[in-house]
Amino acid sequence: MPSGTPRPPEEPAEDAEIAAFLAHLGDVRGLSPHTRAAYRRDLALLRRHHHGAWADLTTADVRRIAGHLARQGRHPRSIQRFLSAVRGFLARLVETGRIAHNPASGLRGPRAGRPLPRDLDVDQAQRALAEPADGAPRIDDPHLRHRDQAMLELLYSSGLRLSELTGLDCTDLDLDAGLVRVLGKGQRERSVPVGRMARAALRAWLPLRGDWAAADEPALFVSRRGTRIGNRSVQRRVAAAGERAGLEVHLHPHRLRHAFASHLLESSGDLRAIQELLGHANLATTQIYTHLDFQHLAQVYDAAHPRARRGKPGRSG
């Protein structure tokens, strides 16, 4: 602003509105100083881009500021947090009668991509599942050893989610057919093949299971107490298997599920089949698990689907 140019008379009042909102966050809503500091930074950013009265702020203004942040390379979560702060501030101004409506109420930030687990290559997977070499640490208790091996093999063989594994009952397993019935997200049921090594590990575990399981316990995998094994226990047992194998990465159930999908895709290229095996409701989720960018996904789909194949260049229809 040129020297001597008077500031808009409403600016001090607007700064006071931000200060009043921040005080409201602490005194009434009880938000932490850390959270209030984040709000303060985001609202200061809003004020730097909008010098007029808050009543003059439009949806297009807020969208323009968010777009500017995106062009600057801000992370999607940072833009989401900025918009959340703006929505909260403007909602408070509506509530106190300072403005008539909230121009940011319908705006949502860009979606942040899901973090992908680090790859577990085929050799690492084999090391995690293999019998310990001579001199390597091993589990002495045969019940524990065979149960853990069966869980590891089933996670990698069938790509199960952790909750799907712990939710299995003995009646869900058909070893003769090589299938396991799984209840996935949204109560969607699916049948998944069980590989040869997993079937062998399960056949070794099942005769021992009765020594631990209570008479009325239906769970396939049980703890020493005789009850269904919990998610945290499985996570600890899987991590311990990775440590015994000397893996360079932390082993957890989802990493085995991801390895199942990645290794199957590498050998088959059948994304749709992998979607079914993983129990994904849509193909986009499978794309995330398998590291495919959208262009490659479209190429796979176009080449494979009878109703998606395109004509040669230059041909109509």
Short mmCIF file of N, CA and C in Angstrom, two decimals, residues 270 272 298-311 317:
data_model
loop_
_atom_site.label_atom_id
_atom_site.label_comp_id
_atom_site.label_asym_id
_atom_site.label_seq_id
_atom_site.Cartn_x
_atom_site.Cartn_y
_atom_site.Cartn_z
N ASP A 270 -3.80 -59.26 -13.66
CA ASP A 270 -5.26 -59.25 -13.64
C ASP A 270 -5.75 -58.42 -12.47
N ARG A 272 -8.59 -56.86 -12.00
CA ARG A 272 -9.97 -57.10 -11.58
C ARG A 272 -10.05 -58.31 -10.64
N ALA A 298 -5.75 -47.32 -16.58
CA ALA A 298 -6.63 -47.21 -17.73
C ALA A 298 -6.16 -48.08 -18.88
N GLN A 299 -4.85 -48.16 -19.07
CA GLN A 299 -4.32 -49.01 -20.15
C GLN A 299 -4.63 -50.47 -19.89
N VAL A 300 -4.45 -50.91 -18.63
CA VAL A 300 -4.76 -52.30 -18.30
C VAL A 300 -6.24 -52.57 -18.52
N TYR A 301 -7.07 -51.66 -18.07
CA TYR A 301 -8.52 -51.86 -18.20
C TYR A 301 -8.93 -51.87 -19.67
N ASP A 302 -8.43 -50.91 -20.44
CA ASP A 302 -8.80 -50.82 -21.85
C ASP A 302 -8.37 -52.06 -22.63
N ALA A 303 -7.21 -52.61 -22.26
CA ALA A 303 -6.71 -53.77 -22.99
C ALA A 303 -7.46 -55.04 -22.61
N ALA A 304 -8.03 -55.07 -21.39
CA ALA A 304 -8.58 -56.32 -20.89
C ALA A 304 -10.10 -56.42 -21.00
N HIS A 305 -10.80 -55.30 -20.94
CA HIS A 305 -12.25 -55.37 -20.83
C HIS A 305 -12.91 -55.33 -22.21
N PRO A 306 -13.78 -56.29 -22.51
CA PRO A 306 -14.40 -56.33 -23.85
C PRO A 306 -15.17 -55.07 -24.20
N ARG A 307 -15.75 -54.43 -23.21
CA ARG A 307 -16.54 -53.22 -23.50
C ARG A 307 -15.74 -51.94 -23.33
N ALA A 308 -14.44 -52.07 -23.12
CA ALA A 308 -13.60 -50.88 -22.96
C ALA A 308 -12.59 -50.72 -24.08
N ARG A 309 -12.47 -51.75 -24.93
CA ARG A 309 -11.47 -51.67 -25.99
C ARG A 309 -11.84 -50.59 -26.98
N ARG A 310 -10.87 -49.80 -27.32
CA ARG A 310 -11.09 -48.68 -28.21
C ARG A 310 -10.69 -49.03 -29.63
N GLY A 311 -11.30 -48.35 -30.57
CA GLY A 311 -10.93 -48.55 -31.97
C GLY A 311 -9.57 -47.99 -32.27
N GLY A 317 -16.27 -44.28 -33.65
CA GLY A 317 -17.03 -45.20 -32.82
C GLY A 317 -16.22 -45.91 -31.82
#
